[in-house]
Short mmCIF file of C-alpha atoms in Angstrom, two decimals:
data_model
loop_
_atom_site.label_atom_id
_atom_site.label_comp_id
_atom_site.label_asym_id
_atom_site.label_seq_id
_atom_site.Cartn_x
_atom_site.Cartn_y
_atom_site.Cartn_z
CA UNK A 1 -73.30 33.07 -15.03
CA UNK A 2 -73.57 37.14 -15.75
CA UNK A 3 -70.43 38.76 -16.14
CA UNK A 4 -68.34 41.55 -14.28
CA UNK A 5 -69.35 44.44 -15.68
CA UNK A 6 -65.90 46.49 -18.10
CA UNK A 7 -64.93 49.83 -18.45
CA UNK A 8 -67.26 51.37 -21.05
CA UNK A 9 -65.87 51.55 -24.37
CA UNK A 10 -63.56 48.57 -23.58
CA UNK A 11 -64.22 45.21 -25.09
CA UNK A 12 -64.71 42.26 -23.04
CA UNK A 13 -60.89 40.66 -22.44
CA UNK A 14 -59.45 43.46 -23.80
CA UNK A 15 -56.40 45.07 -21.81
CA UNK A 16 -58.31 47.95 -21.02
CA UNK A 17 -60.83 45.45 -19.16
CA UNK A 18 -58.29 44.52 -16.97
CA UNK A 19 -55.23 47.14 -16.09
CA UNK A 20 -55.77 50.32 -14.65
CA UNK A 21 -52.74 52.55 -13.67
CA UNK A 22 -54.02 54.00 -10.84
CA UNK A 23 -54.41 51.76 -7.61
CA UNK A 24 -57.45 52.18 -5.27
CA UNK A 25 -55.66 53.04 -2.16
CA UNK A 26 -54.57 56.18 -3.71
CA UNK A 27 -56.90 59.91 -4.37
CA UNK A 28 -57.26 60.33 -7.89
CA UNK A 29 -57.74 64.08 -7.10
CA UNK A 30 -54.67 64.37 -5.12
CA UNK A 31 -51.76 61.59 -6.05
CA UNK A 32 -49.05 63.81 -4.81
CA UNK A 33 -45.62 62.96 -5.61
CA UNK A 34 -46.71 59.52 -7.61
CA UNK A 35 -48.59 61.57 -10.13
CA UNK A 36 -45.27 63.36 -10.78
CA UNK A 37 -43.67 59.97 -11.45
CA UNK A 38 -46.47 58.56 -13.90
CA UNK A 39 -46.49 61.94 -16.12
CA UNK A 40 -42.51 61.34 -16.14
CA UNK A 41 -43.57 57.34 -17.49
CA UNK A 42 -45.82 58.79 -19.68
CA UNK A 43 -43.72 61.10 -21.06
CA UNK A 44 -41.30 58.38 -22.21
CA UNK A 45 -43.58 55.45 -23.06
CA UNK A 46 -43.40 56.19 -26.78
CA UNK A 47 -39.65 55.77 -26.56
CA UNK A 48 -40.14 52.25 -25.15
CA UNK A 49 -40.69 50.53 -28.52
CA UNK A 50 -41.62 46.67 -28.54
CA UNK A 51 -41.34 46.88 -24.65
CA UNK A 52 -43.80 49.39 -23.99
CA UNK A 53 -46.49 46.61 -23.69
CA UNK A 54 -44.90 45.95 -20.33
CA UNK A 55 -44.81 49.92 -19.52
CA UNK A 56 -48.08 49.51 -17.29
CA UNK A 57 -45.21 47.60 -14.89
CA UNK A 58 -43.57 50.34 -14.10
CA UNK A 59 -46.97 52.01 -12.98
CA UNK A 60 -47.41 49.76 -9.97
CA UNK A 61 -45.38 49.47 -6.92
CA UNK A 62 -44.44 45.22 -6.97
CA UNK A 63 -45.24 45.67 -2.74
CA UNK A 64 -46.65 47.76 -0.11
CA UNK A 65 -46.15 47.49 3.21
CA UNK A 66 -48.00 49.96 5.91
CA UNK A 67 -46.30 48.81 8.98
CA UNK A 68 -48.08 50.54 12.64
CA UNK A 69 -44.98 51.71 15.08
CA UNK A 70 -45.82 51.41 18.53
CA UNK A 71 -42.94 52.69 21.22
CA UNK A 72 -42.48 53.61 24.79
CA UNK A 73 -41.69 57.11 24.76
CA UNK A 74 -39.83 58.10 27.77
CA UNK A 75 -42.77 59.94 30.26
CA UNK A 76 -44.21 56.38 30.10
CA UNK A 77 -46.78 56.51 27.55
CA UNK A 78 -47.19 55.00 24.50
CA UNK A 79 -47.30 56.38 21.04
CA UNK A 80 -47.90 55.07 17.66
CA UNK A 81 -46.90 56.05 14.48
CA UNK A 82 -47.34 54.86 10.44
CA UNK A 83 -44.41 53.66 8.56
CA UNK A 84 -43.91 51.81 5.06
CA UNK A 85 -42.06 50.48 2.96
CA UNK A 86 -42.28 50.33 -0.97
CA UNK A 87 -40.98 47.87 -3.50
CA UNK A 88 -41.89 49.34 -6.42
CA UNK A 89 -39.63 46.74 -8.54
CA UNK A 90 -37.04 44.04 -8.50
CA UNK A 91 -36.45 42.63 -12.02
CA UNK A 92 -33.00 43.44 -11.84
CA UNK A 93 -32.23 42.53 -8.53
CA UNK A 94 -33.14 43.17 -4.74
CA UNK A 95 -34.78 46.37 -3.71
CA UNK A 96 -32.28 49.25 -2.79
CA UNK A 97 -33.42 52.74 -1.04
CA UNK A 98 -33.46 54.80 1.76
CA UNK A 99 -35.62 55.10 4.56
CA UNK A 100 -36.04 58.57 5.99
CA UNK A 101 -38.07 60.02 9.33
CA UNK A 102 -40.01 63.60 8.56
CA UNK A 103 -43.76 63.86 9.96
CA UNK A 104 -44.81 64.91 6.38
CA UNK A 105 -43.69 61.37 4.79
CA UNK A 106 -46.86 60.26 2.97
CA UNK A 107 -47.41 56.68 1.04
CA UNK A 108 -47.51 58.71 -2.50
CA UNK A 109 -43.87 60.24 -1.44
CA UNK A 110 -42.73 56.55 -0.58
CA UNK A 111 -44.11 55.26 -3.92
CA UNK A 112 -42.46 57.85 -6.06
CA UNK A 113 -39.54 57.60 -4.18
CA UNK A 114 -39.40 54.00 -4.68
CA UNK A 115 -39.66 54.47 -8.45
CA UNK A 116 -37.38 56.71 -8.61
CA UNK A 117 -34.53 54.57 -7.28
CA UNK A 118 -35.90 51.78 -9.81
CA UNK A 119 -35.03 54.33 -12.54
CA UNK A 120 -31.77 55.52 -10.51
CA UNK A 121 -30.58 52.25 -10.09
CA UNK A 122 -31.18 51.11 -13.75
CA UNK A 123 -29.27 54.32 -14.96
CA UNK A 124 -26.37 53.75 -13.46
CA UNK A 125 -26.64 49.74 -14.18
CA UNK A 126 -25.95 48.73 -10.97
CA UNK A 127 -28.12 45.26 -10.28
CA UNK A 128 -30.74 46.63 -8.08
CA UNK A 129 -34.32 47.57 -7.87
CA UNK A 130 -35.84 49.99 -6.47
CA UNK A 131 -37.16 50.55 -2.97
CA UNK A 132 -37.76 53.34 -0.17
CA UNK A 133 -39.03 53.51 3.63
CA UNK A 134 -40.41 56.20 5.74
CA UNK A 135 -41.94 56.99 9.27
CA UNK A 136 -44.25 59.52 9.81
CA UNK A 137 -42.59 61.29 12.76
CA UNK A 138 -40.73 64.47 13.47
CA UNK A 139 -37.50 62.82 14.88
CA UNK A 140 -36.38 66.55 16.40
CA UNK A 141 -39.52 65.61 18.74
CA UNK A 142 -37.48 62.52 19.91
CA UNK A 143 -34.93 61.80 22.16
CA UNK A 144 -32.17 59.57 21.42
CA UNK A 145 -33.98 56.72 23.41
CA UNK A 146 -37.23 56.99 21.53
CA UNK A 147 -35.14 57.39 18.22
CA UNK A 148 -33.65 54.07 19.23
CA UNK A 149 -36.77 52.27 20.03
CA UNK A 150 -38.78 53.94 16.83
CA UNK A 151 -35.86 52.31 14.30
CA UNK A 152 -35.81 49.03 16.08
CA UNK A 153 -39.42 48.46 16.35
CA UNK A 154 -39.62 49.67 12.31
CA UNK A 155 -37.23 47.32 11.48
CA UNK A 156 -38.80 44.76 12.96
CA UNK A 157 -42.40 45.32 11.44
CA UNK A 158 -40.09 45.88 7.85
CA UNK A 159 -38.38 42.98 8.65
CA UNK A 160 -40.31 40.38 6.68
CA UNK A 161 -39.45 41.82 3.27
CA UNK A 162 -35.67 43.02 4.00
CA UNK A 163 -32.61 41.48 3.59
CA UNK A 164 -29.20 41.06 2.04
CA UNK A 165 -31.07 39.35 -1.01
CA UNK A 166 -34.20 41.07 -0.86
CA UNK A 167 -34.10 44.73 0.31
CA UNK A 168 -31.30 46.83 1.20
CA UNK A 169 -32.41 49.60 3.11
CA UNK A 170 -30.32 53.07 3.45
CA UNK A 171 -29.98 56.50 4.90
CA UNK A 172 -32.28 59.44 3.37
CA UNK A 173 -33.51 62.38 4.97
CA UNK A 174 -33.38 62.33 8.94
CA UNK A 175 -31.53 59.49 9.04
CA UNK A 176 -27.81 58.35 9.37
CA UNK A 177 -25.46 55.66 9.85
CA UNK A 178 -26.51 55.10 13.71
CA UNK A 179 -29.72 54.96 12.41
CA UNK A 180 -28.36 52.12 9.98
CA UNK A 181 -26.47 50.46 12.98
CA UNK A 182 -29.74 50.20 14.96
CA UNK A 183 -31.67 48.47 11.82
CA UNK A 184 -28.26 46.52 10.95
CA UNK A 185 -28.19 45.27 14.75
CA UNK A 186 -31.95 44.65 15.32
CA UNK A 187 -32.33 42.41 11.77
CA UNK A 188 -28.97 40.96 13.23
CA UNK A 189 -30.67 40.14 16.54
CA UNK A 190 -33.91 38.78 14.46
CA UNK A 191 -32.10 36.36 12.24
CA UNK A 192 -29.48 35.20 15.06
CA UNK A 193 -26.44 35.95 12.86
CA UNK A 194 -24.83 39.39 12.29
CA UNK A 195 -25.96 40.10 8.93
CA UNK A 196 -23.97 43.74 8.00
CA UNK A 197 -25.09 43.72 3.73
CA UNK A 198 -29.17 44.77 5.12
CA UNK A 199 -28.44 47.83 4.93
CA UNK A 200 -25.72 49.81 3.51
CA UNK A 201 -24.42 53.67 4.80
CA UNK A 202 -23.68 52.18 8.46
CA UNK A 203 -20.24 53.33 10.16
CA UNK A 204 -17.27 51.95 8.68
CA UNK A 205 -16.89 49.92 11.73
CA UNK A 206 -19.72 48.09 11.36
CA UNK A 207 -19.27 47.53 7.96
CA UNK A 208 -19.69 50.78 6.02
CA UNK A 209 -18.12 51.95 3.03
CA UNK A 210 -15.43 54.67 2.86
CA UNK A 211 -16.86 57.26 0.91
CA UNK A 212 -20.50 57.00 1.27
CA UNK A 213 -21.41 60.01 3.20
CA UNK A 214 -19.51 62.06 0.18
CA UNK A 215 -20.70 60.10 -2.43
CA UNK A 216 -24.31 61.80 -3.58
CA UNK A 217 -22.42 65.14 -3.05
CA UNK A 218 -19.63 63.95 -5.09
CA UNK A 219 -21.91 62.83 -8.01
CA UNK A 220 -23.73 65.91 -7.79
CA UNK A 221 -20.46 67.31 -8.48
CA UNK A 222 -19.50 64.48 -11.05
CA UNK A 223 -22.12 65.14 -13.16
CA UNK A 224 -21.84 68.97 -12.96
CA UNK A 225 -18.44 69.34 -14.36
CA UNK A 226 -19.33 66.81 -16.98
CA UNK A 227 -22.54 69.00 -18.50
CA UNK A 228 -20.31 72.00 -18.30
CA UNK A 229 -17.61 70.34 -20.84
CA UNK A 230 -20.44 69.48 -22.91
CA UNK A 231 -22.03 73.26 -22.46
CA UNK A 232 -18.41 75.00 -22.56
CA UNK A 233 -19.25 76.02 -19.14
CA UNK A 234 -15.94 77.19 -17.26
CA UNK A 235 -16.43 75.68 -13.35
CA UNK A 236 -13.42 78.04 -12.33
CA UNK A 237 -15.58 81.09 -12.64
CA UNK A 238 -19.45 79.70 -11.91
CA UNK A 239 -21.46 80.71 -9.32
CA UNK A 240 -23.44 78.43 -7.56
CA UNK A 241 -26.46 78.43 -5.33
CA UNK A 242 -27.31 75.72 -2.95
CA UNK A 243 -30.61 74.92 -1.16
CA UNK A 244 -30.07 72.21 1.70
CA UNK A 245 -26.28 71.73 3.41
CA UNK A 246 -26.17 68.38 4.37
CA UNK A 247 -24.04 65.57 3.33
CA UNK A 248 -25.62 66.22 -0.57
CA UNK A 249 -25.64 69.78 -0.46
CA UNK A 250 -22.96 70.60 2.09
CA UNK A 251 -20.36 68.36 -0.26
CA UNK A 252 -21.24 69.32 -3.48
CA UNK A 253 -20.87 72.79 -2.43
CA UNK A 254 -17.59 72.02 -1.13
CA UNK A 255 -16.26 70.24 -4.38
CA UNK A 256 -17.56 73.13 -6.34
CA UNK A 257 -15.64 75.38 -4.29
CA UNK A 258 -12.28 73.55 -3.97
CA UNK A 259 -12.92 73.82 -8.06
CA UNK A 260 -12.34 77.79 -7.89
CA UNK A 261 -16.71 78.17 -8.25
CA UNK A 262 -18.42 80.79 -6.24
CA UNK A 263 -20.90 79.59 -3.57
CA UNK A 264 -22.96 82.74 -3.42
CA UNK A 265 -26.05 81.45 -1.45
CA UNK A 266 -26.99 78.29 0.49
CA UNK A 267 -30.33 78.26 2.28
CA UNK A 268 -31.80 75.13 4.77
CA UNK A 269 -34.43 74.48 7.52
CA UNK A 270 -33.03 77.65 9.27
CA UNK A 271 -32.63 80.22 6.75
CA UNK A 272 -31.24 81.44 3.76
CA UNK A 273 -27.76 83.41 3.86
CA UNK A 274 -25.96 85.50 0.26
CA UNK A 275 -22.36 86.58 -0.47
CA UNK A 276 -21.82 88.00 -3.64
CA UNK A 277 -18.32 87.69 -3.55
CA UNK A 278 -18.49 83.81 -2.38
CA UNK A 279 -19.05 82.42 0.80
CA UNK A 280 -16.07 80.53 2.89
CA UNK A 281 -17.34 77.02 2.34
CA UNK A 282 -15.14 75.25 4.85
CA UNK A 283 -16.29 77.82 7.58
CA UNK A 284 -19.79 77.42 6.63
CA UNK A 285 -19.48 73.61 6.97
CA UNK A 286 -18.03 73.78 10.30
CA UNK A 287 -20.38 76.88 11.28
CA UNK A 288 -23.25 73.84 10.26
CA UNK A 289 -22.18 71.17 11.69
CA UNK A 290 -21.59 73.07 15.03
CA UNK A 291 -24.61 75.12 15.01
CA UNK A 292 -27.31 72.56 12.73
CA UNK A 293 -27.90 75.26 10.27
CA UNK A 294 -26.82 77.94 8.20
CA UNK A 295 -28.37 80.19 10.90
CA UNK A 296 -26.54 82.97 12.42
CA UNK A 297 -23.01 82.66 10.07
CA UNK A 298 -21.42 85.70 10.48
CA UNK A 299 -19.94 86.15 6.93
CA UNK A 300 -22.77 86.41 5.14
CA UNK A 301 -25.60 88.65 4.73
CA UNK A 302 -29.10 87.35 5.51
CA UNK A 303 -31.89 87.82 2.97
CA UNK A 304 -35.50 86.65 2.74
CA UNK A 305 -36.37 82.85 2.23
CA UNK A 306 -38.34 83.13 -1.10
CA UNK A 307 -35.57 85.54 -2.56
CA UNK A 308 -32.94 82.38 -2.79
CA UNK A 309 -34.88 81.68 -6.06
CA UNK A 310 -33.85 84.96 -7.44
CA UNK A 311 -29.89 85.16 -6.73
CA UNK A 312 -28.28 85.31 -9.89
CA UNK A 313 -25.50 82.33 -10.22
CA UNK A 314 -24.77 79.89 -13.01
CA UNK A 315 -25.65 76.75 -11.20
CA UNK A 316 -28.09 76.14 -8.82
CA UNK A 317 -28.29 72.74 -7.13
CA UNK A 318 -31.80 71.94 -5.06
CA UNK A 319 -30.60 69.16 -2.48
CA UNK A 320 -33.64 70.00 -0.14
CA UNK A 321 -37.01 68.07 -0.41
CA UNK A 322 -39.25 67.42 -3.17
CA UNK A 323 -41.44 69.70 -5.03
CA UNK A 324 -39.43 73.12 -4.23
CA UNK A 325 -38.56 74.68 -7.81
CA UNK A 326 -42.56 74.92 -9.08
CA UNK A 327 -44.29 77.20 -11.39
CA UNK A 328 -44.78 79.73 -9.57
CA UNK A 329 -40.84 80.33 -9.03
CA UNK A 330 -39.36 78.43 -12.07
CA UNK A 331 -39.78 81.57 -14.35
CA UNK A 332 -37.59 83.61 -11.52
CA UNK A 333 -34.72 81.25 -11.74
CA UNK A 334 -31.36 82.55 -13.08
CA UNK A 335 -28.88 79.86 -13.42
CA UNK A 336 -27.61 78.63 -16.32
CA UNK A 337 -27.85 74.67 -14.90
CA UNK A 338 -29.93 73.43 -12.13
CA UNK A 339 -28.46 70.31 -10.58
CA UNK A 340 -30.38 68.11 -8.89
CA UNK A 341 -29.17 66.58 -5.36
CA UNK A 342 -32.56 66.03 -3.77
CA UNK A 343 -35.49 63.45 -4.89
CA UNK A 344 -38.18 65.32 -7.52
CA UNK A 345 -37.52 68.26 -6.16
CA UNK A 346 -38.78 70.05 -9.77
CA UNK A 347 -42.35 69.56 -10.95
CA UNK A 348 -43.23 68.49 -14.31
CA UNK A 349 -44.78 72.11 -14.86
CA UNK A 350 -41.65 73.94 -13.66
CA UNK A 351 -39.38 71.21 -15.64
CA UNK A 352 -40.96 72.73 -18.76
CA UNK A 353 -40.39 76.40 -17.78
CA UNK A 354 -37.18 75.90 -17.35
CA UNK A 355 -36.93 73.67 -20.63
CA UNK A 356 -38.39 76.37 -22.56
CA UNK A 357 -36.26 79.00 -20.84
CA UNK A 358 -33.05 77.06 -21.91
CA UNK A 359 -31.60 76.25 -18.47
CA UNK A 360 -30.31 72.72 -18.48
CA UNK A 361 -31.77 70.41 -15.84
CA UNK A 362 -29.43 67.43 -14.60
CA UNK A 363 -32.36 65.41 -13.11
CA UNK A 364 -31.97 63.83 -9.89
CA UNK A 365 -32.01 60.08 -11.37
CA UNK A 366 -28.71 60.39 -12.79
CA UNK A 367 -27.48 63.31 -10.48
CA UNK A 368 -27.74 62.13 -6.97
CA UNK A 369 -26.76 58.79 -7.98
CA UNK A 370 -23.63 58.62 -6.77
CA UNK A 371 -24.81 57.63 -3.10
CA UNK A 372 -26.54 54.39 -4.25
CA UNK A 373 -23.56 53.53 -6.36
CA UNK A 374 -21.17 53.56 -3.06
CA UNK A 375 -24.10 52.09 -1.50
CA UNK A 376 -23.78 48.71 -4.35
CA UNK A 377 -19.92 48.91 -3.17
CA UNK A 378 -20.47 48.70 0.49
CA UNK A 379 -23.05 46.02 -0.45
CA UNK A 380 -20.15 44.08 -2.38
CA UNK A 381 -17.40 44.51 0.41
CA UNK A 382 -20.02 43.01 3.01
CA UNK A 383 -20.22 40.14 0.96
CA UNK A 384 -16.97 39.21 0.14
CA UNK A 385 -15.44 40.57 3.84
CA UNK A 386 -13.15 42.97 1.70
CA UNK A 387 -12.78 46.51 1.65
CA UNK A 388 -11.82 49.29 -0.85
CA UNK A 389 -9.20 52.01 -0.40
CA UNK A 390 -11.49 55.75 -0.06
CA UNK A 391 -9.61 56.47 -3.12
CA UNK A 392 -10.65 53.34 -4.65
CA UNK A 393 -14.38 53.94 -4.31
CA UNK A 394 -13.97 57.64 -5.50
CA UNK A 395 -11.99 56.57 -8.17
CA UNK A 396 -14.75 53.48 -9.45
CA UNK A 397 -17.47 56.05 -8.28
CA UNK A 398 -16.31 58.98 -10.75
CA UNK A 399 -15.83 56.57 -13.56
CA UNK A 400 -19.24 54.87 -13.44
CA UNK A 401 -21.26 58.65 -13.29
CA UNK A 402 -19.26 59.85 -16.10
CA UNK A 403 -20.22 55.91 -18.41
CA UNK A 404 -23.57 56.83 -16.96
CA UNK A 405 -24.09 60.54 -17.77
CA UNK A 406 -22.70 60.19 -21.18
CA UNK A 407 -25.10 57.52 -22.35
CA UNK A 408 -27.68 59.49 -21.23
CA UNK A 409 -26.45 62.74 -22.67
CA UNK A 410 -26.41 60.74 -25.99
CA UNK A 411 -29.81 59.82 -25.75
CA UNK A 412 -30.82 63.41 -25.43
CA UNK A 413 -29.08 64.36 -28.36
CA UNK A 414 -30.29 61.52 -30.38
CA UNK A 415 -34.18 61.75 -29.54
CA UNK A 416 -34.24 65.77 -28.96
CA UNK A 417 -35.63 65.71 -25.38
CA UNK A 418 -34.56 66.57 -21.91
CA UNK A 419 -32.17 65.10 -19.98
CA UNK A 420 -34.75 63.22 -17.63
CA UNK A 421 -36.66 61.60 -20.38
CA UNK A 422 -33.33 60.57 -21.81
CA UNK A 423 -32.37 59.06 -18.18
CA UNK A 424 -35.94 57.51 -18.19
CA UNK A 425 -35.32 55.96 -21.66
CA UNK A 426 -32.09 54.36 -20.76
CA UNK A 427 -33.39 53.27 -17.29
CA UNK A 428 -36.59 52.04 -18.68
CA UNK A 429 -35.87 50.19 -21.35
CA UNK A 430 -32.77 48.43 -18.90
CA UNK A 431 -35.68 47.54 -16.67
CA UNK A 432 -38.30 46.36 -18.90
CA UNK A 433 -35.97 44.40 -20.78
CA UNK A 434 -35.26 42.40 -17.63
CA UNK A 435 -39.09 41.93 -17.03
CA UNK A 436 -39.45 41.03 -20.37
CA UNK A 437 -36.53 38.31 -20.34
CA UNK A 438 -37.93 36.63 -17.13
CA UNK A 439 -41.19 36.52 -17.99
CA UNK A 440 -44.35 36.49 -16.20
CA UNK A 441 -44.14 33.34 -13.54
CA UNK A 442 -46.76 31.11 -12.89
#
């Protein structure tokens, strides 16, 4: 019988015959934000030790799911549109991540994204793995009837690999807890028994967590005043910069504020607006949540998208969408401490310009943590049918980020390298230790 042919240069049986990091449903010229993630694996494979011979496990997504959405939209016709969802891995427990609707959402995205909660998850040792969803759809094309019908009908394609035990789907970007309700109510309707722990960031009524819409923003936050004791930066008298003013953005800028810090410039879908002397947060927050954007506050001067990257402040915090602080603006940035409150928003290139430049980067798998951590809470009180105090969750909340943030800090300082690598080191080696203990079954 003639053999498969092997890669040349690799012996017959050897590993190299066999594994290959890169699956075939994905461009090799063009991985997108997946290639991001495997330079970040690569980076800290020789950290790894003994269990780097399981690294190549955290270079493939455990499942993928590519789910077709058909709905009645409300003229009568029908449309269809591509969804997903990723389990990139559950050796610590059932998949946990967010599922968001944005017409650029792209397989690679949902991949990375699902790795990156694997590595968020493992940071901040709660038992999860990690997981993420998307629709390709532009849900300010929808009304709230087709929005309705769109989550239902993805919940139900999704709904052979979610659950309380299996995957715990959340809220990301363009979706929210009525979004949550619909998927809570139409798994509900699909199993016959109310089932509230599917999904976690629903309405408190329904299950939902106090807290949970504050509690990325808050660990944004967390995190930030703990780097600044550690940098003998004074919080009273920062300035900060904030791209995106949602529930990340919009309450980390807040916190900040109600600290004595400057917010000097926010900037989102509709613009980008500058106050030297410090914008009136609270007014801004109402202004948004009124208006849907930062667009047309009167207290602030207006200036030129691209020119948010050059506002001098101490801290800037991207809690946007990925891939926004590059090369070609890294070199302009001025802060002191970039905080990260969106997913990958800083490339690999631009994470060593800013390395090199000696601005501190709080990457976004410890820094936006905070929302999956209230997530694990709600997830517990759905269980047991008991729930928290708000105070109670902020208080559990603060004290995990700060256990979490100093291991990792430690790790930095131990092994000389960034923040994120140290991040990656802890969460790695948590995760592969797990794999490692359970084996490889049959």
């Amino acid at each position: 019988m003639s053999q498969a042919p092997h890669p040349a240069g690799a012996a017959a049986n050897s590993p190299a015959a066999f594994t290959s990091a890169l699956p075939s449903y994905l461009d090799p010229n063009n991985l997108g934000p997946w290639g991001i993630y495997l330079q970040q694996v690569d980076r800290v494979a020789p950290y790894l030790g003994n269990l780097a011979r399981w690294v190549d496990t955290l270079k493939r997504p455990k499942r993928t799911l590519i789910v077709d959405v058909p709905i009645h939209l409300d003229d009568g016709s029908i449309a269809h549109f591509e969804g997903y969802r990723v389990q990139h891995n559950t050796s610590r427990g059932p998949g946990k991540g967010g599922v968001r609707f944005h017409q650029n959402v792209t397989l690679s995205e949902v991949m990375a994204l699902s790795a990156w909660m694997s590595i968020k998850n493992a940071a901040v040792n709660v038992p999860y793995g990690g997981a993420k969803g998307g629709i390709r759809v532009d849900p300010r094309q929808l009304s709230v009837g087709e929005l309705e019908r769109i989550t239902r009908r993805y919940t139900s394609e999704i709904g052979i690999i979610i659950g309380p035990s299996k995957d715990i789907p959340a809220p990301d970007v363009n979706t929210n807890e009525q979004v949550m309700a619909w998927m809570m109510d139409t798994y509900s309707m699909n199993e016959g028994s109310t089932a509230t722990g599917v999904v976690t960031g629903k309405p408190v009524d329904l299950g939902g967590s106090l807290g949970r819409r504050e509690a990325t923003g808050r660990g944004v936050f967390t995190v930030g005043v703990e780097a600044a004791k550690h940098t003998g930066m004074d919080i009273s008298k920062a300035r900060v910069a904030v791209q995106g003013f949602g529930n990340v953005g919009g309450v980390a800028g807040k916190l900040f504020a109600e600290a004595g810090a400057k917010v000097v410039a926010v900037q989102d879908h509709g613009g980008t607006i500058y106050r030297e002397a410090g914008l009136d947060v609270p007014s801004l927050l109402a202004h948004v949540s009124r208006v849907g954007s930062v667009a047309g506050f009167p207290q602030a001067e207006v200036i030129a998208n691209d020119a948010f990257w050059d506002v001098p402040c101490d801290i800037l915090i991207p809690a946007a969408l990925e891939q926004q602080i590059t090369e070609a603006n890294a070199g302009r940035i001025q802060a002191k401490m970039v905080i990260e409150g969106a997913n990958g928003p800083t490339t690999p290139q631009a994470d060593d310009i800013l390395h090199d430049r000696g601005i501190l980067v709080l990457p976004d798998v410890i820094a936006n943590a905070g929302g999956v951590t209230v997530s694990y809470f709600e997830w517990v009180q759905d269980f047991s049918s008991f729930f928290w105090s708000e105070d109670e969750i902020n208080e559990r909340l603060v004290k995990i980020m700060k256990g979490a943030f100093g291991a990792v800090w430690q790790v930095a300082e131990e092994n000389k390298v960034s923040l994120r690598t140290a991040t990656f080191i802890v969460a790695c080696k948590r995760i592969l230790h797990a794999r490692d203990l359970r084996g490889l079954y049959p």
